[in-house]
Coordinates of C-alpha atoms in Angstrom, one line a residue:
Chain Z
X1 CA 8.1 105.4 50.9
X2 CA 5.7 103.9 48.4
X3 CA 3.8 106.5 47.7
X4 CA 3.6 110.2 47.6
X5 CA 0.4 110.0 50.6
X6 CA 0.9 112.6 53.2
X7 CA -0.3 110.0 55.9
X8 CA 2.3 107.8 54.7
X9 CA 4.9 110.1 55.3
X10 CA 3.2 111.3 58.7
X11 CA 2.9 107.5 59.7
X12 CA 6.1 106.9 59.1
X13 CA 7.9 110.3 60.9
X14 CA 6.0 108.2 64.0
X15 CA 3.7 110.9 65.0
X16 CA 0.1 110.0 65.4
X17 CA -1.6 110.7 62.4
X18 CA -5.2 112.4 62.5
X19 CA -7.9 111.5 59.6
X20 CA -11.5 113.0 59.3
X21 CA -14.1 112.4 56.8
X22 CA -16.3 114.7 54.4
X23 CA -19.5 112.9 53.2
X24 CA -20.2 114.2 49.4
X25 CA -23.5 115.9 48.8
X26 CA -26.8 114.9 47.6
X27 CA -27.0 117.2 44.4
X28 CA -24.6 119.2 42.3
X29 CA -23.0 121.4 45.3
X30 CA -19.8 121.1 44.9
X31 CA -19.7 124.3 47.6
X32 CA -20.5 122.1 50.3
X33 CA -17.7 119.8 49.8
X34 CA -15.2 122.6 50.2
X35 CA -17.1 124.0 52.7
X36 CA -16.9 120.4 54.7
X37 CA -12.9 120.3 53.7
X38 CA -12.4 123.8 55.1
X39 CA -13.5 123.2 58.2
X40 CA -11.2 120.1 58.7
X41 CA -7.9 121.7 56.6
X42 CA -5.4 122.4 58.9
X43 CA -6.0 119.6 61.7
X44 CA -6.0 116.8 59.6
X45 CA -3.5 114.6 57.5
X46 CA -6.0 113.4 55.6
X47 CA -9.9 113.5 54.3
X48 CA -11.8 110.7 53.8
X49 CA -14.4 111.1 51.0
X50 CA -17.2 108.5 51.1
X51 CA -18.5 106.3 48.3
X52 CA -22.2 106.5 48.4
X53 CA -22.6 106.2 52.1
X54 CA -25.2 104.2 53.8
X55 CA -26.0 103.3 49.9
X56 CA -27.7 106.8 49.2
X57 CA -26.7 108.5 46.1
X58 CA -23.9 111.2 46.6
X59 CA -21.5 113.0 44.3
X60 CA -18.9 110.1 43.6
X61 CA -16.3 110.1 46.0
X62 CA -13.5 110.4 43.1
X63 CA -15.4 113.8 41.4
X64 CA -15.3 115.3 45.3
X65 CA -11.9 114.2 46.3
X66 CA -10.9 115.9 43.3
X67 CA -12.3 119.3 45.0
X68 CA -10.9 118.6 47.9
X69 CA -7.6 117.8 46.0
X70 CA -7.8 121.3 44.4
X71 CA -7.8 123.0 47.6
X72 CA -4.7 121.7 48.2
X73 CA -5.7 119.5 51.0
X74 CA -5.5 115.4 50.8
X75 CA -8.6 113.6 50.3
X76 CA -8.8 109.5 50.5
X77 CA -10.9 108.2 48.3
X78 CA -13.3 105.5 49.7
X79 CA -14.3 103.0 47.1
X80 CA -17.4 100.0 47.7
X81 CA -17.4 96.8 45.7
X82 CA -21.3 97.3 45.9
X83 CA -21.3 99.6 43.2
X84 CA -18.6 99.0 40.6
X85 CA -16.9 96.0 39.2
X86 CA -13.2 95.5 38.8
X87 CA -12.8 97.6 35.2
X88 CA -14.7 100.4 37.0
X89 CA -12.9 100.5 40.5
X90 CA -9.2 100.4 38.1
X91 CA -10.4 103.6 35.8
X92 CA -11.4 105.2 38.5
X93 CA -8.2 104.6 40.4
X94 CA -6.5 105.8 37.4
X95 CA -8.9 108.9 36.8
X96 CA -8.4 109.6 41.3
X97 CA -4.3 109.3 40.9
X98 CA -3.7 111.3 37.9
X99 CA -5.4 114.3 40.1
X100 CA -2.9 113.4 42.4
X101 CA -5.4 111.4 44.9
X102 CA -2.7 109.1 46.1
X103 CA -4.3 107.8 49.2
X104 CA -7.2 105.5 49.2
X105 CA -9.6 103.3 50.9
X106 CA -10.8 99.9 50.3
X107 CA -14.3 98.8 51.3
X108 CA -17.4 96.4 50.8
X109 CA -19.8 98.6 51.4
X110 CA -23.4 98.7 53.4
X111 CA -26.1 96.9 51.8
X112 CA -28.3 98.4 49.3
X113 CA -31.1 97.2 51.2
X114 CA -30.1 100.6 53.5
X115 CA -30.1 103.2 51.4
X116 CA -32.6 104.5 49.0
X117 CA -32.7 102.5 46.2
X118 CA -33.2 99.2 47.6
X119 CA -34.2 98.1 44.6
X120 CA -30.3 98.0 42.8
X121 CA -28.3 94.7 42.1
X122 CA -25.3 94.7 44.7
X123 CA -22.1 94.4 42.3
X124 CA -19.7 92.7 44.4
X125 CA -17.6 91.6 41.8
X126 CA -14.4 91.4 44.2
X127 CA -14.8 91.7 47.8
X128 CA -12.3 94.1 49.6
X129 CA -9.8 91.8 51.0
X130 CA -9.5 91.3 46.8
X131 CA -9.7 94.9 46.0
X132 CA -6.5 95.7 48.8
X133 CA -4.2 93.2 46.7
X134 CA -5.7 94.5 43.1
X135 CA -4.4 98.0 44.4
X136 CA -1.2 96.8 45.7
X137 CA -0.8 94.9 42.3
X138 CA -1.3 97.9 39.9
X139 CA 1.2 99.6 42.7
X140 CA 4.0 97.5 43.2
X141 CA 3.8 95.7 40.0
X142 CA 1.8 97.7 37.7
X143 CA -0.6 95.6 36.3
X144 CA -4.1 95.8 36.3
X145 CA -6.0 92.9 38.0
X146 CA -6.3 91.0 34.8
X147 CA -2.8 91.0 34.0
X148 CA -2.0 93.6 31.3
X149 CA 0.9 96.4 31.9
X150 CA -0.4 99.6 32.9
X151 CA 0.9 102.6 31.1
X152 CA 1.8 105.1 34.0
X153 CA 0.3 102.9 37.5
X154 CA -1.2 104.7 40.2
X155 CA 0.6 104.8 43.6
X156 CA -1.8 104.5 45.9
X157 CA -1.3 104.2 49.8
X158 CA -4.1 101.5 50.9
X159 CA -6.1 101.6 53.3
X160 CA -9.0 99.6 54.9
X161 CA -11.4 99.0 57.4
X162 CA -11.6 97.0 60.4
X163 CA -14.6 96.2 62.7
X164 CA -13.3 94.5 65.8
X165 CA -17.2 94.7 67.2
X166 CA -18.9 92.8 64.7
X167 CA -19.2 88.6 65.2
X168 CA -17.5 86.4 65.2
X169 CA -15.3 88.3 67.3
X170 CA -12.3 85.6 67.2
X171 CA -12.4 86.1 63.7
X172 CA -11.6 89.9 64.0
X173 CA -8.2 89.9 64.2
X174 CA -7.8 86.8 61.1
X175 CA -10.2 88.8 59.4
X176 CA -7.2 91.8 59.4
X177 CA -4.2 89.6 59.1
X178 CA -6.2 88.7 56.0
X179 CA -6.4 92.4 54.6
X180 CA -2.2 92.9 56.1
X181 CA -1.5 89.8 53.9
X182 CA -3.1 91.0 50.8
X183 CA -1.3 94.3 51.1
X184 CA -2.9 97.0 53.2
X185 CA -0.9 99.9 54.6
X186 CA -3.5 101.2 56.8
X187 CA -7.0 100.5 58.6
X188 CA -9.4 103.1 59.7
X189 CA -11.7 101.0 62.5
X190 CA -15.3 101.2 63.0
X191 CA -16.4 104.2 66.2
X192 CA -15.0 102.6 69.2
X193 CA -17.4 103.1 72.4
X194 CA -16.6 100.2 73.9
X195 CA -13.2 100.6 74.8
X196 CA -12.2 97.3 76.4
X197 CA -13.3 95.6 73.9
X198 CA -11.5 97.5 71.2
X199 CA -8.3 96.8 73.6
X200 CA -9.0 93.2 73.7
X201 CA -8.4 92.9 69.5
X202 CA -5.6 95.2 69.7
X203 CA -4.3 93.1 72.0
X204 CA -4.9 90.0 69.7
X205 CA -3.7 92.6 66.8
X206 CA 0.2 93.1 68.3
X207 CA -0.3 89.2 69.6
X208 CA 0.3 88.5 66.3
X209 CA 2.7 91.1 65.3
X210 CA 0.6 92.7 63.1
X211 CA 1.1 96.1 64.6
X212 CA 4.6 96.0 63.0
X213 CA 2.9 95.3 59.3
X214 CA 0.0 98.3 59.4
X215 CA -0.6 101.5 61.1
X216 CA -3.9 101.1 62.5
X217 CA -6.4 104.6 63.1
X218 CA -8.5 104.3 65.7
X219 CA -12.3 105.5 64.8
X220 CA -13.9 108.3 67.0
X221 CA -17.1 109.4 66.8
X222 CA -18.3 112.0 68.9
X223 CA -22.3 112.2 70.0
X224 CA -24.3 114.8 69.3
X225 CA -27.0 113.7 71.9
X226 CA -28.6 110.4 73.9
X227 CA -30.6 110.2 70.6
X228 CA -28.0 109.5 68.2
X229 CA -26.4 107.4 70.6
X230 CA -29.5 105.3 70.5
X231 CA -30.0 105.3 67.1
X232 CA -26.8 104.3 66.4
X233 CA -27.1 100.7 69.2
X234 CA -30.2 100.1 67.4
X235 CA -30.5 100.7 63.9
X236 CA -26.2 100.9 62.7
X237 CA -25.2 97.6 61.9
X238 CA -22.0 96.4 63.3
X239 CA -22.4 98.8 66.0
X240 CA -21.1 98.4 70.2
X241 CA -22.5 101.2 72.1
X242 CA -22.1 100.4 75.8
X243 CA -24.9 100.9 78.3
X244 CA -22.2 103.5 80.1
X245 CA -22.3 105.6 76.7
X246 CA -26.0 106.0 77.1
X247 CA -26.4 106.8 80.5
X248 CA -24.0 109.1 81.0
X249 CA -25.1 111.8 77.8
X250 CA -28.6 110.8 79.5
X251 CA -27.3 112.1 83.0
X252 CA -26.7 115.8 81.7
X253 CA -29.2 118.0 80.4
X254 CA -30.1 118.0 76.8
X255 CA -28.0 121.3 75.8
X256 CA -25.2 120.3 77.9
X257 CA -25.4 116.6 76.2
X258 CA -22.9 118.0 72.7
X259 CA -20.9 119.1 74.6
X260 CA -20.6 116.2 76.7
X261 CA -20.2 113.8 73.3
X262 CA -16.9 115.7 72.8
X263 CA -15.6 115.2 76.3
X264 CA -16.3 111.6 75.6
X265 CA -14.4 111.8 71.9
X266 CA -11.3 113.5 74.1
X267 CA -10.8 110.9 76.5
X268 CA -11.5 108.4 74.6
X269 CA -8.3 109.7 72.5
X270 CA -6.4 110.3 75.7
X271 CA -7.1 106.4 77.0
X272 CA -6.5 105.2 73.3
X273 CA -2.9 107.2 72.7
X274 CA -1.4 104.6 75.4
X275 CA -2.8 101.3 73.2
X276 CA 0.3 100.2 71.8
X277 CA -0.3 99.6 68.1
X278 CA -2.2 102.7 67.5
X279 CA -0.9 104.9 65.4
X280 CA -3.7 107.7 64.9
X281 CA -7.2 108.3 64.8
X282 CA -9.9 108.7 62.3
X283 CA -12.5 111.2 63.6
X284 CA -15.8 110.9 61.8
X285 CA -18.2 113.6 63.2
X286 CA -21.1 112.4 61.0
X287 CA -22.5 115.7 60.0
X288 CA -20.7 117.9 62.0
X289 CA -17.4 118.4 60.8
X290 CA -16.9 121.6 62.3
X291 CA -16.7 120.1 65.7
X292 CA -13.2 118.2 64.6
X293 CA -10.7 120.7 64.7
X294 CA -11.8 121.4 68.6
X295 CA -11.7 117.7 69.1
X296 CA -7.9 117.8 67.7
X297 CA -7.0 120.7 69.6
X298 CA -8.6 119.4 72.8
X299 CA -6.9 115.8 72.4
X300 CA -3.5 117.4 71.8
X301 CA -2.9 116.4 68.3
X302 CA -2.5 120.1 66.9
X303 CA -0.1 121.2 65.3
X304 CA -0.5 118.5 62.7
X305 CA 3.1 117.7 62.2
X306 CA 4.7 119.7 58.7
X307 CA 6.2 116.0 56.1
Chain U
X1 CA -34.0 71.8 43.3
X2 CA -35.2 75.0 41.6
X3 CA -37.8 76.6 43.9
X4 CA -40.7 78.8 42.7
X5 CA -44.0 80.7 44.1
X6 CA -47.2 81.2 42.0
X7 CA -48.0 84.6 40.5
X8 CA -50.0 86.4 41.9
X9 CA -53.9 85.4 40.5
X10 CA -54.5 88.5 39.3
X11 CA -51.3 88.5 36.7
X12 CA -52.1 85.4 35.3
X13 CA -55.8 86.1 35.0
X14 CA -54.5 89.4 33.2
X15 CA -51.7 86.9 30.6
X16 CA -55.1 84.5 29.7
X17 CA -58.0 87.9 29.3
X18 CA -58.1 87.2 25.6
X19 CA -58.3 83.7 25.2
X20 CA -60.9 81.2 26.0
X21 CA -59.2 77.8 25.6
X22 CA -56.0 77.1 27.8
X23 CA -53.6 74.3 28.4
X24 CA -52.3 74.6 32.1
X25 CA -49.1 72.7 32.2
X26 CA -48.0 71.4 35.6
X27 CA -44.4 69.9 35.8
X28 CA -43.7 67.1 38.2
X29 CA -40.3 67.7 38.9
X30 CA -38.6 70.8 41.4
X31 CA -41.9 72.9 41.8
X32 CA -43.8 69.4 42.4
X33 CA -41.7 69.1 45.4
X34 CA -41.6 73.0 46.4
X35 CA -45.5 72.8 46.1
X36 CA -45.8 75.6 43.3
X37 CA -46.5 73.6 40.2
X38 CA -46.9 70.1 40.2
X39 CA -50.8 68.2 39.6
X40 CA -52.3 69.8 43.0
X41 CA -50.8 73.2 41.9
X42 CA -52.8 72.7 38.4
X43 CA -55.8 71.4 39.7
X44 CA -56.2 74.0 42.3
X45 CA -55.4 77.1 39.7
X46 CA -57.6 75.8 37.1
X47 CA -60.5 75.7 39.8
X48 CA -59.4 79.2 41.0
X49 CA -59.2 80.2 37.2
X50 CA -62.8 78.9 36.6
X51 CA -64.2 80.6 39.7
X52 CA -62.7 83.7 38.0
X53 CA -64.5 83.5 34.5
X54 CA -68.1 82.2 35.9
X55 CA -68.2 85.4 38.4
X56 CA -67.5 87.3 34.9
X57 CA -70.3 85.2 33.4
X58 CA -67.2 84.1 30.5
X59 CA -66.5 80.8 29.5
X60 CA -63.0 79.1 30.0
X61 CA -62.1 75.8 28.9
X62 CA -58.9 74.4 30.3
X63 CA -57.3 71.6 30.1
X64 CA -54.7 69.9 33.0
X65 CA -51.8 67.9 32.7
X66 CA -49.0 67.6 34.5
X67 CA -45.5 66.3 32.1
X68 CA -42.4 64.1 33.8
X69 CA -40.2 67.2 33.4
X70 CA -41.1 70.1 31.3
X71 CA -37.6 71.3 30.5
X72 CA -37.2 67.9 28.4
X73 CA -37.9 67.9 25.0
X74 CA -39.3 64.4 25.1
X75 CA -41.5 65.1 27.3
X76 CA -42.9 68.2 25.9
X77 CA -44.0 66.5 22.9
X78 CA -47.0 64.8 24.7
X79 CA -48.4 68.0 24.5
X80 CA -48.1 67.7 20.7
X81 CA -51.6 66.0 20.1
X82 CA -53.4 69.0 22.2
X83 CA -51.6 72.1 21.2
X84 CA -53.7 72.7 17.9
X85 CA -57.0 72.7 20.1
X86 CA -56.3 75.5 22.3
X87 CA -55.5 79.1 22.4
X88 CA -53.0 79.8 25.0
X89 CA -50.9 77.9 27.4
X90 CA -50.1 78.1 30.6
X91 CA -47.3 77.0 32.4
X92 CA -46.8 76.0 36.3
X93 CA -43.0 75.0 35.8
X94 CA -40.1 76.7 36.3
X95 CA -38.7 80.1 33.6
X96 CA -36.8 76.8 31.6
X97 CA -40.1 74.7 31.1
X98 CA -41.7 77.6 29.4
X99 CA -38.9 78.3 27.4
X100 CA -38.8 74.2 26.5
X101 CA -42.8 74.5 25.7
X102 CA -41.8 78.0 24.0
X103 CA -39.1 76.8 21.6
X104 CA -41.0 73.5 20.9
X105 CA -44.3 75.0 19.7
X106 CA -44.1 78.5 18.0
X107 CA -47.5 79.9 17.1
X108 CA -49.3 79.3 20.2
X109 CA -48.4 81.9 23.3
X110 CA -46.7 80.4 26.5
X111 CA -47.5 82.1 29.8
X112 CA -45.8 81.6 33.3
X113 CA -47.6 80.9 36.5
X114 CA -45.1 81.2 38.7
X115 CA -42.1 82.8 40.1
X116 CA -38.7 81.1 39.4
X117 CA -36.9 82.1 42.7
X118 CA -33.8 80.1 43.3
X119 CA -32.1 76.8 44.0
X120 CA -32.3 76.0 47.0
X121 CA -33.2 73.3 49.9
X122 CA -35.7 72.4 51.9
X123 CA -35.3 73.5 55.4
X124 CA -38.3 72.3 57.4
X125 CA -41.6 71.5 56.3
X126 CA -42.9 74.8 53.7
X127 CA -39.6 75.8 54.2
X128 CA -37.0 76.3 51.0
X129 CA -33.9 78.7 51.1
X130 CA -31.2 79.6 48.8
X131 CA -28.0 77.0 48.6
X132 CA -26.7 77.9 45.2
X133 CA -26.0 80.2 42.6
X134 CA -24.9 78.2 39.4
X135 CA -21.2 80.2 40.0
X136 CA -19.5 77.4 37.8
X137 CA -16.5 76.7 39.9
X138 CA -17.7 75.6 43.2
X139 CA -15.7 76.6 46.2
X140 CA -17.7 74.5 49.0
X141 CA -14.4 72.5 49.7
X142 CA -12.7 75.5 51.0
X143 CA -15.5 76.7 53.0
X144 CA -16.4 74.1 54.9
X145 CA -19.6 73.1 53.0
X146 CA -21.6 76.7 53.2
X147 CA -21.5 78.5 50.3
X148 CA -20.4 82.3 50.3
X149 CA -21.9 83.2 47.1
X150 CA -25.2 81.6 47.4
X151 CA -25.3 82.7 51.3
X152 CA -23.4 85.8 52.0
X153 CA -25.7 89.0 50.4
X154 CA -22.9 90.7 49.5
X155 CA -21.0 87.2 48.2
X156 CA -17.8 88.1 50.4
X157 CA -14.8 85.3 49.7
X158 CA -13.0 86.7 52.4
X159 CA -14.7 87.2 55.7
X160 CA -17.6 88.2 57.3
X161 CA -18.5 92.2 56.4
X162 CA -18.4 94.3 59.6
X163 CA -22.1 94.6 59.5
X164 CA -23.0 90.7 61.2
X165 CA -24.8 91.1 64.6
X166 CA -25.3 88.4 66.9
X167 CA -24.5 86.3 64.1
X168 CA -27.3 87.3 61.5
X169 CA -26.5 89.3 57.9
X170 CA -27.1 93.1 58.4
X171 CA -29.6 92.7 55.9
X172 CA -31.8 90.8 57.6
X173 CA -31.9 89.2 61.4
X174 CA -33.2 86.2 59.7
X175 CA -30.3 85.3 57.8
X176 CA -27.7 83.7 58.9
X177 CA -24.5 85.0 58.6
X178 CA -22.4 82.7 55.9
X179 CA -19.3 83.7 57.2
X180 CA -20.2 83.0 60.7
X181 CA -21.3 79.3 59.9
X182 CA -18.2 78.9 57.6
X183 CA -16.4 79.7 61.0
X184 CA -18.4 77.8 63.2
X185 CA -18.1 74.7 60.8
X186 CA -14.2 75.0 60.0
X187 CA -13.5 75.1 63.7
X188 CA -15.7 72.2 64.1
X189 CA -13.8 70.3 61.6
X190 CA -10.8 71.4 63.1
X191 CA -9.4 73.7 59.7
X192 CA -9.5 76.9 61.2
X193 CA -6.4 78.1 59.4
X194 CA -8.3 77.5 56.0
X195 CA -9.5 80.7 56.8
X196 CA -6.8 82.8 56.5
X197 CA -5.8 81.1 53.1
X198 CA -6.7 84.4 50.5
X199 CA -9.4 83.2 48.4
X200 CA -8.9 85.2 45.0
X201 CA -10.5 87.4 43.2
X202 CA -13.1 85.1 41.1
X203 CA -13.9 84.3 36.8
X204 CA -17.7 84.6 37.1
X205 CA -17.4 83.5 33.4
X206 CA -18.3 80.1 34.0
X207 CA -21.6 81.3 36.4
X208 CA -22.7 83.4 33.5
X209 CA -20.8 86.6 33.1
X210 CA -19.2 84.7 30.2
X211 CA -22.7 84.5 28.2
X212 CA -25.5 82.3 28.7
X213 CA -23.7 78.6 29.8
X214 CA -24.4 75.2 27.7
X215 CA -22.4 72.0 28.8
X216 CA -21.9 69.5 25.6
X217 CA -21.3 66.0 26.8
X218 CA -19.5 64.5 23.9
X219 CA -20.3 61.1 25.1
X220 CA -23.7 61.6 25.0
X221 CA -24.8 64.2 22.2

């Protein structure tokens, strides 16, 4: 084991592992991120806690994975190279670890131009592919990205994303060898909808062997109605909502169509469970986190396995 | 070149309000060729400038010229034999010909006209975009001659972002995504596994992050 993470351990007893997310709130509450982590506690290994979402202002993700950590539960903290340079990611990885947040995740970030202060300079100091190995560095070598000795390094289980429906697609699967060879233990992918194609780059993923080097999570998202689904093929960058998606939530009445949105997360976890080179799922009910432990249930992930 | 857009009237109108006698200083050099401040650019502010004052029934006096390269010493000292005469002046080049007119003559007030926006090229006709951000350590011999800093919004070394959709930045569907031309142009050269090479994390000290940059040329100074 390198680190202390709970996913690492359930990744590596071979069990599927289940992740969920908690986005932080817009305003001193921390209520309503225990409130979010509640709901998810006992079906998942691990809670994702965002880093200024969308770029909108939100509790920092290290202040609410600290709650989160209180409860006894295992947040990951989500961290942007949009909004901190390398001295600030580092002392914030140190602050995060030494209140036990050992799991974390390694992004670039939306644009500023989508959130709501358009306005702000992008930092981007390091990109993410840099920010995996800076991790792994203070980790396995203890040093801080600029070379000095770290007095007590944090262990951190790395994660990152992937996005096998954004272009060029043949560069989807380079684009992750890329983040395996800079030292990434795990990927959480975008929402899959289109399942082929997410079959077709896990395909190209275990082509290569990379299966054998991370532990990939599959992203679910289950829709709350036709309109989100819509919204989400239109306005979400990076998005692949297949026609199918829309029409069927559009063939059942308006009431029915939650409901529906679930049945669609369930199978898409049944049909996904057989992909070889998936080893769990990352279920991000955007604002309706108390849908996931039904979702769990439902897909036959619960119990969540005792490490 | 160094591109640049005039301010709007209205702000430059608002820089001149207390002065009578201007010297509008045009620059024939990078915003001559981007059309923002070279001798048309003078000509056709000082007209727009004079329209201004008569409709305020105030009298203006400015005078053109348009220097070789305003951010040369040398060639800011023609101005030498005119500064005395007027109040204000007025400066069509780009932010490092003011500041050359600026550190060359101290009590008179320098005021820009334009907009320095970038360096860029010129694409088609009236049409300039970004190439180049002055990073100091140039890194278009690993990317296939299309520059991630410059080109990518969030300046990615690695890869495209997940947000590029039918090929175009998720900031904007008319930009190009770098990453995907850097593909498009490494396969074409046949160096596709250049991309998988990690590019590491970069010293932005030589782009600016190590205090404003000089170059001394031994040879030369």
């Amino acid at each position: 084991m390198k680190t202390d993470s709970r996913l690492e351990k359930v990744l590596a007893s071979g069990e599927l592992a289940v992740t969920s997310e908690c986005g932080p709130p817009r305003g001193c509450r921390p209520e309503k991120v225990t409130e979010k982590a509640a709901l998810l506690k006992d079906h998942v290994d691990g809670i994702n806690v965002t880093d200024n979402q969308t770029a909108m202002v939100r509790m920092s993700s290290c202040t609410a994975g600290i709650l989160i950590k209180q409860m006894g539960l295992d947040p990951i903290l989500q961290m942007v190279s949009r909004d901190r340079n390398r001295l600030a990611m580092q002392s914030e990885i140190l602050g995060a670890y030494s209140f036990g947040i050992n799991t974390m995740l390694c992004l670039s970030g939306d644009h500023a131009k989508f959130g709501d202060h358009p306005m702000a300079q992008g930092v981007f100091d390091i990109d993410s592919v840099q920010m995996i190995k800076m991790v792994q560095q203070m980790r396995d070598k203890g040093l801080f990205q600029g070379g000095a000795k770290i007095d007590g390094p944090p262990k951190m289980f790395i994660g990152a994303a992937a996005n096998p429906f954004a272009d060029p697609f043949e560069l989807r699967v380079m684009r992750l060898a890329k983040k395996v060879k800079a030292g990434v233990d795990f990927i959480q992918t975008q929402c899959i909808f289109n399942l082929d194609k997410f079959e077709e780059w896990m395909k190209g993923v275990v082509d290569r062997g990379l299966d054998e080097q991370v532990h990939i999570l599959a992203g679910i998202t289950p829709m709350k109605s036709v309109g989100m689904a819509r919204y989400m093929k239109n306005k979400v960058p990076g998005m692949d909502i297949p026609d199918d998606v829309i029409k069927r939530l559009e063939g059942v009445p308006k009431e029915q169509q939650p409901e529906e949105g679930i049945k669609m997360a369930v199978e898409a976890i049944e049909r996904l469970k057989q992909v070889k080179g998936v080893h769990g799922f990352h279920i991000m009910a955007i604002e309706w986190e108390e849908k996931v432990p039904q979702i769990v249930e439902k897909a036959g992930l619960y119990p969540r396995p005792k490490v | 070149m160094i591109t640049a857009e005039q301010k709007p009237i209205q702000e430059i109108i608002q820089y001149i309000a207390p002065y009578s006698k201007i010297l509008l200083v045009g620059c024939n050099e990078c915003v001559t060729v981007c059309a923002a401040g070279g001798r048309k650019e003078v000509g056709l502010l000082a007209s727009a400038l004079h329209l201004n004052h008569l409709k305020q029934g105030k009298n203006i006096d400015i005078r053109e010229i348009t220097l070789e390269r305003q951010c040369d010493p040398e060639y800011v000292e023609e101005l030498a034999p005119y500064i005395d005469g007027v109040d204000a002046v007025v400066s069509m080049a780009c932010g490092c010909g003011v500041q050359t007119i600026a550190a060359r003559f101290k009590k008179t007030p320098v005021f820009p006209a334009v907009n320095t926006r970038f360096m860029g090229a010129s694409v088609s006709q009236g049409v300039w975009s970004e190439r180049c951000k002055g990073c100091g350590d140039c890194v278009l011999g690993i990317t296939g001659g299309i520059c991630p800093v410059a080109r990518c919004s969030k300046h990615l070394f690695n890869g495209p972002c997940g947000g590029t959709s039918n090929g175009q930045c998720e900031v904007s569907p008319d930009i190009d995504c770098a990453w995907r031309l850097i593909w498009e142009r490494l396969k074409e050269l046949g160096m596709e596994s250049r991309y998988e090479e990690l590019m590491e994390a970069k010293d932005w000290r030589p782009g600016g992050a190590g205090g404003p940059g000089t170059i001394i040329r031994e040879d030369l100074a």
